[in-house]
Amino acid sequence: MIMSSDFASRLREIRIYFDMSQRKFADMVGIPAASYRKYEEGREPPLSVANKIANNDKCSQFGYWLLTGELPSHGSQGTPSEPIEHHKLLSQDEVKSMFIDKSADTVALFLDMDWFIANPEKSVDLRDCGRLLLKELSPFLTQQEEAENIVKIK
């Protein structure tokens, strides 16, 4: 991937990514088209304008890159040539099923490593172990979700 080296070319790259004319893009980000044209030609925009573009709802995924020319270390933003993939959210049932399967796999690993030994006189369904873990951990997971939601509200 070749990243643009200056603000003007990064700005142009974002506009092309959205397949918009300069006028439409300027309207979308809320700046005059004549000013926008100058920014794409190399004129340095005021910081307030650069922030307005970078923080626009549609452009924010490229905000850090637009302003710095670098990708952030936390990986929540991209460039027009390498946008962040948005993953579909899983349903609650899908998450539960995945948790149960992963827990069963982990218990099987523990057994294979002789961390504990199954009672040979009892038949054990490892998915039942996963279900039990889910049941026991659900209150903690719910509590964590509620705490995260409170932080988001503040």
Short mmCIF file of N, CA and C in Angstrom, two decimals:
data_model
loop_
_atom_site.label_atom_id
_atom_site.label_comp_id
_atom_site.label_asym_id
_atom_site.label_seq_id
_atom_site.Cartn_x
_atom_site.Cartn_y
_atom_site.Cartn_z
N MET A 1 0.83 -1.17 0.00
CA MET A 1 0.00 0.00 0.00
C MET A 1 0.88 1.24 0.00
N ILE A 2 0.53 2.21 -0.82
CA ILE A 2 1.24 3.48 -0.85
C ILE A 2 0.35 4.52 -0.18
N MET A 3 0.85 5.12 0.89
CA MET A 3 0.07 6.15 1.56
C MET A 3 0.47 7.51 1.01
N SER A 4 -0.52 8.37 0.86
CA SER A 4 -0.27 9.73 0.40
C SER A 4 0.60 10.44 1.42
N SER A 5 1.49 11.29 0.92
CA SER A 5 2.45 11.92 1.82
C SER A 5 2.01 13.27 2.33
N ASP A 6 1.01 13.89 1.73
CA ASP A 6 0.60 15.19 2.23
C ASP A 6 -0.91 15.26 2.40
N PHE A 7 -1.31 16.26 3.18
CA PHE A 7 -2.72 16.42 3.52
C PHE A 7 -3.59 16.51 2.27
N ALA A 8 -3.17 17.30 1.28
CA ALA A 8 -3.97 17.51 0.08
C ALA A 8 -4.25 16.19 -0.65
N SER A 9 -3.23 15.37 -0.82
CA SER A 9 -3.46 14.11 -1.53
C SER A 9 -4.25 13.11 -0.68
N ARG A 10 -4.08 13.15 0.64
CA ARG A 10 -4.90 12.28 1.50
C ARG A 10 -6.36 12.71 1.44
N LEU A 11 -6.59 14.02 1.45
CA LEU A 11 -7.95 14.56 1.36
C LEU A 11 -8.60 14.14 0.05
N ARG A 12 -7.86 14.27 -1.04
CA ARG A 12 -8.36 13.86 -2.35
C ARG A 12 -8.67 12.36 -2.37
N GLU A 13 -7.79 11.57 -1.78
CA GLU A 13 -7.98 10.12 -1.74
C GLU A 13 -9.28 9.75 -1.01
N ILE A 14 -9.56 10.46 0.08
CA ILE A 14 -10.81 10.20 0.81
C ILE A 14 -12.01 10.57 -0.04
N ARG A 15 -11.94 11.72 -0.71
CA ARG A 15 -13.07 12.14 -1.57
C ARG A 15 -13.31 11.13 -2.68
N ILE A 16 -12.25 10.65 -3.28
CA ILE A 16 -12.39 9.66 -4.35
C ILE A 16 -12.95 8.35 -3.80
N TYR A 17 -12.55 7.99 -2.60
CA TYR A 17 -13.09 6.80 -1.96
C TYR A 17 -14.63 6.87 -1.88
N PHE A 18 -15.15 8.06 -1.56
CA PHE A 18 -16.60 8.23 -1.47
C PHE A 18 -17.24 8.49 -2.83
N ASP A 19 -16.41 8.54 -3.89
CA ASP A 19 -16.89 8.74 -5.26
C ASP A 19 -17.75 10.00 -5.36
N MET A 20 -17.20 11.12 -4.87
CA MET A 20 -17.92 12.39 -4.87
C MET A 20 -17.13 13.45 -5.61
N SER A 21 -17.88 14.40 -6.15
CA SER A 21 -17.23 15.57 -6.73
C SER A 21 -16.71 16.43 -5.57
N GLN A 22 -15.85 17.38 -5.90
CA GLN A 22 -15.34 18.27 -4.86
C GLN A 22 -16.49 19.02 -4.18
N ARG A 23 -17.46 19.48 -4.98
CA ARG A 23 -18.59 20.22 -4.43
C ARG A 23 -19.41 19.36 -3.47
N LYS A 24 -19.73 18.12 -3.88
CA LYS A 24 -20.53 17.24 -3.02
C LYS A 24 -19.80 16.91 -1.72
N PHE A 25 -18.50 16.65 -1.84
CA PHE A 25 -17.72 16.32 -0.66
C PHE A 25 -17.65 17.52 0.28
N ALA A 26 -17.42 18.72 -0.28
CA ALA A 26 -17.38 19.94 0.53
C ALA A 26 -18.71 20.15 1.25
N ASP A 27 -19.81 19.91 0.57
CA ASP A 27 -21.13 20.02 1.19
C ASP A 27 -21.28 19.01 2.33
N MET A 28 -20.81 17.78 2.09
CA MET A 28 -20.93 16.73 3.10
C MET A 28 -20.19 17.10 4.38
N VAL A 29 -18.99 17.68 4.23
CA VAL A 29 -18.20 18.01 5.42
C VAL A 29 -18.49 19.41 5.94
N GLY A 30 -19.31 20.17 5.23
CA GLY A 30 -19.76 21.47 5.72
C GLY A 30 -18.78 22.62 5.55
N ILE A 31 -18.06 22.62 4.41
CA ILE A 31 -17.17 23.76 4.14
C ILE A 31 -17.46 24.27 2.72
N PRO A 32 -17.13 25.53 2.44
CA PRO A 32 -17.37 26.07 1.10
C PRO A 32 -16.56 25.30 0.04
N ALA A 33 -17.21 25.06 -1.11
CA ALA A 33 -16.57 24.29 -2.19
C ALA A 33 -15.29 24.97 -2.68
N ALA A 34 -15.29 26.29 -2.77
CA ALA A 34 -14.09 27.00 -3.25
C ALA A 34 -12.92 26.79 -2.29
N SER A 35 -13.19 26.83 -1.00
CA SER A 35 -12.13 26.59 -0.01
C SER A 35 -11.64 25.15 -0.13
N TYR A 36 -12.58 24.22 -0.25
CA TYR A 36 -12.20 22.81 -0.35
C TYR A 36 -11.28 22.60 -1.54
N ARG A 37 -11.62 23.18 -2.67
CA ARG A 37 -10.82 23.03 -3.89
C ARG A 37 -9.38 23.46 -3.62
N LYS A 38 -9.22 24.56 -2.89
CA LYS A 38 -7.88 25.07 -2.57
C LYS A 38 -7.12 24.10 -1.67
N TYR A 39 -7.82 23.46 -0.75
CA TYR A 39 -7.16 22.50 0.15
C TYR A 39 -6.66 21.30 -0.64
N GLU A 40 -7.44 20.88 -1.61
CA GLU A 40 -7.02 19.74 -2.43
C GLU A 40 -5.87 20.11 -3.36
N GLU A 41 -5.76 21.41 -3.67
CA GLU A 41 -4.66 21.89 -4.51
C GLU A 41 -3.39 22.13 -3.71
N GLY A 42 -3.46 21.99 -2.38
CA GLY A 42 -2.25 22.10 -1.58
C GLY A 42 -2.26 23.18 -0.52
N ARG A 43 -3.27 24.04 -0.54
CA ARG A 43 -3.34 25.07 0.51
C ARG A 43 -3.65 24.40 1.85
N GLU A 44 -2.92 24.80 2.87
CA GLU A 44 -3.11 24.22 4.20
C GLU A 44 -4.38 24.78 4.84
N PRO A 45 -5.30 23.93 5.24
CA PRO A 45 -6.52 24.43 5.88
C PRO A 45 -6.25 24.81 7.33
N PRO A 46 -7.07 25.70 7.89
CA PRO A 46 -6.94 25.97 9.32
C PRO A 46 -7.22 24.69 10.11
N LEU A 47 -6.68 24.60 11.31
CA LEU A 47 -6.87 23.41 12.12
C LEU A 47 -8.35 23.12 12.34
N SER A 48 -9.16 24.15 12.51
CA SER A 48 -10.59 23.94 12.74
C SER A 48 -11.25 23.25 11.55
N VAL A 49 -10.83 23.58 10.34
CA VAL A 49 -11.39 22.95 9.14
C VAL A 49 -10.89 21.51 9.02
N ALA A 50 -9.60 21.30 9.27
CA ALA A 50 -9.05 19.94 9.21
C ALA A 50 -9.77 19.04 10.21
N ASN A 51 -9.99 19.55 11.41
CA ASN A 51 -10.72 18.78 12.43
C ASN A 51 -12.17 18.52 12.02
N LYS A 52 -12.78 19.52 11.39
CA LYS A 52 -14.17 19.36 10.93
C LYS A 52 -14.27 18.21 9.93
N ILE A 53 -13.32 18.14 9.03
CA ILE A 53 -13.32 17.06 8.03
C ILE A 53 -13.02 15.72 8.71
N ALA A 54 -11.97 15.70 9.54
CA ALA A 54 -11.55 14.45 10.18
C ALA A 54 -12.61 13.90 11.12
N ASN A 55 -13.42 14.75 11.71
CA ASN A 55 -14.43 14.31 12.66
C ASN A 55 -15.81 14.14 12.05
N ASN A 56 -15.93 14.39 10.75
CA ASN A 56 -17.20 14.17 10.07
C ASN A 56 -17.59 12.70 10.21
N ASP A 57 -18.88 12.41 10.44
CA ASP A 57 -19.32 11.03 10.67
C ASP A 57 -18.81 10.06 9.61
N LYS A 58 -18.85 10.45 8.35
CA LYS A 58 -18.44 9.53 7.28
C LYS A 58 -16.92 9.46 7.14
N CYS A 59 -16.23 10.53 7.48
CA CYS A 59 -14.78 10.58 7.29
C CYS A 59 -13.99 10.16 8.52
N SER A 60 -14.65 10.06 9.66
CA SER A 60 -13.92 9.83 10.90
C SER A 60 -13.10 8.54 10.91
N GLN A 61 -13.53 7.55 10.09
CA GLN A 61 -12.75 6.31 10.03
C GLN A 61 -11.35 6.54 9.45
N PHE A 62 -11.17 7.69 8.78
CA PHE A 62 -9.88 8.04 8.19
C PHE A 62 -9.24 9.25 8.88
N GLY A 63 -9.85 9.72 9.97
CA GLY A 63 -9.44 10.98 10.59
C GLY A 63 -7.98 11.05 11.00
N TYR A 64 -7.52 10.06 11.72
CA TYR A 64 -6.12 10.08 12.20
C TYR A 64 -5.17 10.07 11.00
N TRP A 65 -5.45 9.21 10.05
CA TRP A 65 -4.60 9.13 8.86
C TRP A 65 -4.61 10.44 8.09
N LEU A 66 -5.80 11.06 7.96
CA LEU A 66 -5.89 12.33 7.23
C LEU A 66 -4.99 13.38 7.88
N LEU A 67 -5.04 13.47 9.19
CA LEU A 67 -4.30 14.51 9.90
C LEU A 67 -2.81 14.23 10.03
N THR A 68 -2.44 12.96 10.12
CA THR A 68 -1.03 12.63 10.39
C THR A 68 -0.31 11.91 9.26
N GLY A 69 -1.07 11.24 8.40
CA GLY A 69 -0.45 10.42 7.36
C GLY A 69 -0.03 9.06 7.86
N GLU A 70 -0.36 8.76 9.12
CA GLU A 70 0.01 7.48 9.73
C GLU A 70 -1.23 6.74 10.20
N LEU A 71 -1.09 5.43 10.33
CA LEU A 71 -2.18 4.64 10.91
C LEU A 71 -2.03 4.62 12.42
N PRO A 72 -3.15 4.71 13.16
CA PRO A 72 -3.04 4.65 14.62
C PRO A 72 -2.66 3.25 15.07
N SER A 73 -2.02 3.17 16.23
CA SER A 73 -1.58 1.87 16.73
C SER A 73 -2.74 1.01 17.20
N HIS A 74 -3.89 1.61 17.56
CA HIS A 74 -5.00 0.84 18.10
C HIS A 74 -5.86 0.18 17.04
N GLY A 75 -5.65 0.48 15.77
CA GLY A 75 -6.31 -0.25 14.69
C GLY A 75 -7.79 0.03 14.49
N SER A 76 -8.33 1.14 14.97
CA SER A 76 -9.74 1.41 14.79
C SER A 76 -10.00 2.31 13.60
N GLN A 77 -8.96 2.68 12.86
CA GLN A 77 -9.12 3.52 11.69
C GLN A 77 -8.28 2.95 10.56
N GLY A 78 -8.57 3.39 9.35
CA GLY A 78 -7.83 2.92 8.21
C GLY A 78 -7.58 4.04 7.23
N THR A 79 -7.29 3.64 6.00
CA THR A 79 -7.11 4.57 4.91
C THR A 79 -8.13 4.19 3.83
N PRO A 80 -8.37 5.07 2.87
CA PRO A 80 -9.31 4.69 1.81
C PRO A 80 -8.89 3.43 1.04
N SER A 81 -7.58 3.21 0.93
CA SER A 81 -7.13 2.01 0.22
C SER A 81 -7.15 0.78 1.11
N GLU A 82 -7.21 0.97 2.43
CA GLU A 82 -7.31 -0.13 3.39
C GLU A 82 -8.28 0.23 4.51
N PRO A 83 -9.58 0.33 4.16
CA PRO A 83 -10.55 0.70 5.20
C PRO A 83 -10.69 -0.39 6.26
N ILE A 84 -11.17 0.01 7.42
CA ILE A 84 -11.44 -0.93 8.50
C ILE A 84 -12.64 -1.77 8.13
N GLU A 85 -12.51 -3.06 8.30
CA GLU A 85 -13.65 -3.93 8.05
C GLU A 85 -14.59 -3.84 9.24
N HIS A 86 -15.87 -3.66 8.93
CA HIS A 86 -16.87 -3.64 9.99
C HIS A 86 -17.50 -5.02 10.06
N HIS A 87 -17.34 -5.65 11.18
CA HIS A 87 -17.85 -6.99 11.36
C HIS A 87 -19.28 -6.94 11.84
N LYS A 88 -20.08 -7.87 11.37
CA LYS A 88 -21.46 -7.90 11.82
C LYS A 88 -21.49 -8.34 13.28
N LEU A 89 -22.42 -7.76 14.01
CA LEU A 89 -22.56 -8.14 15.40
C LEU A 89 -23.25 -9.49 15.49
N LEU A 90 -22.81 -10.30 16.41
CA LEU A 90 -23.41 -11.61 16.61
C LEU A 90 -24.63 -11.49 17.50
N SER A 91 -25.59 -12.36 17.27
CA SER A 91 -26.76 -12.39 18.14
C SER A 91 -26.34 -12.96 19.50
N GLN A 92 -27.18 -12.76 20.49
CA GLN A 92 -26.88 -13.28 21.82
C GLN A 92 -26.79 -14.81 21.79
N ASP A 93 -27.66 -15.46 21.01
CA ASP A 93 -27.61 -16.92 20.90
C ASP A 93 -26.31 -17.39 20.25
N GLU A 94 -25.84 -16.65 19.23
CA GLU A 94 -24.58 -17.01 18.57
C GLU A 94 -23.40 -16.88 19.54
N VAL A 95 -23.41 -15.82 20.32
CA VAL A 95 -22.33 -15.62 21.30
C VAL A 95 -22.35 -16.73 22.34
N LYS A 96 -23.53 -17.08 22.83
CA LYS A 96 -23.65 -18.16 23.82
C LYS A 96 -23.14 -19.48 23.25
N SER A 97 -23.53 -19.78 22.02
CA SER A 97 -23.10 -21.02 21.39
C SER A 97 -21.58 -21.05 21.21
N MET A 98 -21.02 -19.93 20.78
CA MET A 98 -19.57 -19.86 20.61
C MET A 98 -18.86 -20.02 21.95
N PHE A 99 -19.40 -19.40 23.00
CA PHE A 99 -18.82 -19.52 24.34
C PHE A 99 -18.83 -20.97 24.79
N ILE A 100 -19.97 -21.63 24.61
CA ILE A 100 -20.09 -23.03 25.03
C ILE A 100 -19.09 -23.90 24.27
N ASP A 101 -19.01 -23.72 22.95
CA ASP A 101 -18.07 -24.51 22.15
C ASP A 101 -16.62 -24.26 22.58
N LYS A 102 -16.27 -23.01 22.77
CA LYS A 102 -14.90 -22.67 23.16
C LYS A 102 -14.58 -23.21 24.56
N SER A 103 -15.57 -23.14 25.45
CA SER A 103 -15.37 -23.70 26.79
C SER A 103 -15.17 -25.20 26.74
N ALA A 104 -15.96 -25.89 25.93
CA ALA A 104 -15.83 -27.35 25.79
C ALA A 104 -14.44 -27.69 25.23
N ASP A 105 -13.98 -26.92 24.25
CA ASP A 105 -12.64 -27.14 23.70
C ASP A 105 -11.56 -26.93 24.76
N THR A 106 -11.75 -25.93 25.60
CA THR A 106 -10.77 -25.63 26.64
C THR A 106 -10.74 -26.73 27.70
N VAL A 107 -11.92 -27.21 28.09
CA VAL A 107 -11.97 -28.31 29.06
C VAL A 107 -11.29 -29.54 28.47
N ALA A 108 -11.52 -29.82 27.19
CA ALA A 108 -10.87 -30.96 26.54
C ALA A 108 -9.35 -30.79 26.55
N LEU A 109 -8.89 -29.57 26.33
CA LEU A 109 -7.45 -29.29 26.38
C LEU A 109 -6.91 -29.56 27.79
N PHE A 110 -7.64 -29.12 28.82
CA PHE A 110 -7.22 -29.37 30.20
C PHE A 110 -7.12 -30.87 30.48
N LEU A 111 -8.08 -31.63 29.97
CA LEU A 111 -8.05 -33.08 30.15
C LEU A 111 -6.84 -33.68 29.43
N ASP A 112 -6.60 -33.23 28.21
CA ASP A 112 -5.46 -33.74 27.44
C ASP A 112 -4.13 -33.42 28.12
N MET A 113 -4.08 -32.32 28.83
CA MET A 113 -2.83 -31.92 29.49
C MET A 113 -2.73 -32.52 30.89
N ASP A 114 -3.71 -33.34 31.25
CA ASP A 114 -3.75 -33.96 32.58
C ASP A 114 -3.80 -32.94 33.71
N TRP A 115 -4.43 -31.81 33.48
CA TRP A 115 -4.58 -30.82 34.53
C TRP A 115 -5.63 -31.29 35.53
N PHE A 116 -6.57 -32.06 35.01
CA PHE A 116 -7.47 -32.80 35.88
C PHE A 116 -7.93 -34.04 35.12
N ILE A 117 -8.44 -35.00 35.85
CA ILE A 117 -8.79 -36.28 35.26
C ILE A 117 -10.29 -36.51 35.41
N ALA A 118 -10.91 -36.88 34.30
CA ALA A 118 -12.35 -37.15 34.32
C ALA A 118 -12.61 -38.46 35.04
N ASN A 119 -13.72 -38.53 35.72
CA ASN A 119 -14.13 -39.75 36.39
C ASN A 119 -14.56 -40.77 35.33
N PRO A 120 -13.86 -41.89 35.20
CA PRO A 120 -14.18 -42.86 34.15
C PRO A 120 -15.55 -43.52 34.34
N GLU A 121 -16.11 -43.41 35.54
CA GLU A 121 -17.40 -44.04 35.80
C GLU A 121 -18.57 -43.15 35.38
N LYS A 122 -18.27 -41.90 35.02
CA LYS A 122 -19.33 -40.97 34.63
C LYS A 122 -19.10 -40.49 33.21
N SER A 123 -20.20 -40.41 32.47
CA SER A 123 -20.16 -39.88 31.12
C SER A 123 -20.30 -38.36 31.20
N VAL A 124 -19.38 -37.66 30.58
CA VAL A 124 -19.40 -36.20 30.64
C VAL A 124 -19.49 -35.63 29.23
N ASP A 125 -20.48 -34.78 29.03
CA ASP A 125 -20.60 -34.03 27.78
C ASP A 125 -19.89 -32.70 28.02
N LEU A 126 -18.82 -32.47 27.28
CA LEU A 126 -18.04 -31.25 27.52
C LEU A 126 -18.84 -29.99 27.20
N ARG A 127 -19.82 -30.09 26.31
CA ARG A 127 -20.69 -28.93 26.06
C ARG A 127 -21.51 -28.60 27.31
N ASP A 128 -21.84 -29.62 28.11
CA ASP A 128 -22.53 -29.36 29.38
C ASP A 128 -21.62 -28.54 30.30
N CYS A 129 -20.32 -28.83 30.25
CA CYS A 129 -19.37 -28.04 31.04
C CYS A 129 -19.40 -26.58 30.57
N GLY A 130 -19.44 -26.40 29.27
CA GLY A 130 -19.52 -25.05 28.70
C GLY A 130 -20.79 -24.33 29.11
N ARG A 131 -21.91 -25.06 29.10
CA ARG A 131 -23.18 -24.47 29.53
C ARG A 131 -23.14 -24.06 31.00
N LEU A 132 -22.55 -24.90 31.82
CA LEU A 132 -22.43 -24.60 33.24
C LEU A 132 -21.54 -23.36 33.46
N LEU A 133 -20.44 -23.30 32.73
CA LEU A 133 -19.57 -22.12 32.84
C LEU A 133 -20.32 -20.86 32.42
N LEU A 134 -21.07 -20.94 31.33
CA LEU A 134 -21.85 -19.79 30.87
C LEU A 134 -22.85 -19.36 31.95
N LYS A 135 -23.54 -20.33 32.53
CA LYS A 135 -24.52 -20.04 33.57
C LYS A 135 -23.85 -19.35 34.76
N GLU A 136 -22.69 -19.85 35.16
CA GLU A 136 -22.00 -19.30 36.32
C GLU A 136 -21.38 -17.93 36.03
N LEU A 137 -20.93 -17.72 34.81
CA LEU A 137 -20.25 -16.46 34.48
C LEU A 137 -21.19 -15.37 33.98
N SER A 138 -22.39 -15.73 33.56
CA SER A 138 -23.34 -14.74 33.01
C SER A 138 -23.56 -13.53 33.91
N PRO A 139 -23.74 -13.71 35.22
CA PRO A 139 -23.93 -12.51 36.06
C PRO A 139 -22.74 -11.55 35.99
N PHE A 140 -21.53 -12.09 35.91
CA PHE A 140 -20.34 -11.24 35.83
C PHE A 140 -20.27 -10.53 34.48
N LEU A 141 -20.63 -11.25 33.42
CA LEU A 141 -20.60 -10.66 32.08
C LEU A 141 -21.65 -9.55 31.97
N THR A 142 -22.83 -9.79 32.52
CA THR A 142 -23.89 -8.79 32.51
C THR A 142 -23.46 -7.57 33.31
N GLN A 143 -22.85 -7.80 34.45
CA GLN A 143 -22.37 -6.70 35.28
C GLN A 143 -21.31 -5.88 34.53
N GLN A 144 -20.43 -6.55 33.79
CA GLN A 144 -19.40 -5.86 33.01
C GLN A 144 -20.04 -5.02 31.92
N GLU A 145 -21.03 -5.58 31.20
CA GLU A 145 -21.74 -4.83 30.15
C GLU A 145 -22.39 -3.59 30.73
N GLU A 146 -23.06 -3.72 31.88
CA GLU A 146 -23.72 -2.58 32.51
C GLU A 146 -22.71 -1.52 32.89
N ALA A 147 -21.57 -1.92 33.40
CA ALA A 147 -20.52 -0.96 33.78
C ALA A 147 -20.00 -0.23 32.54
N GLU A 148 -19.81 -0.94 31.43
CA GLU A 148 -19.35 -0.31 30.19
C GLU A 148 -20.38 0.67 29.67
N ASN A 149 -21.67 0.33 29.77
CA ASN A 149 -22.73 1.23 29.31
C ASN A 149 -22.78 2.49 30.16
N ILE A 150 -22.55 2.38 31.46
CA ILE A 150 -22.53 3.54 32.33
C ILE A 150 -21.39 4.46 31.94
N VAL A 151 -20.23 3.89 31.65
CA VAL A 151 -19.08 4.70 31.24
C VAL A 151 -19.38 5.42 29.93
N LYS A 152 -20.05 4.74 28.98
CA LYS A 152 -20.38 5.37 27.69
C LYS A 152 -21.34 6.54 27.89
N ILE A 153 -22.26 6.44 28.83
CA ILE A 153 -23.24 7.49 29.07
C ILE A 153 -22.56 8.73 29.63
N LYS A 154 -21.59 8.53 30.50
CA LYS A 154 -20.88 9.67 31.11
C LYS A 154 -20.10 10.35 30.07
#
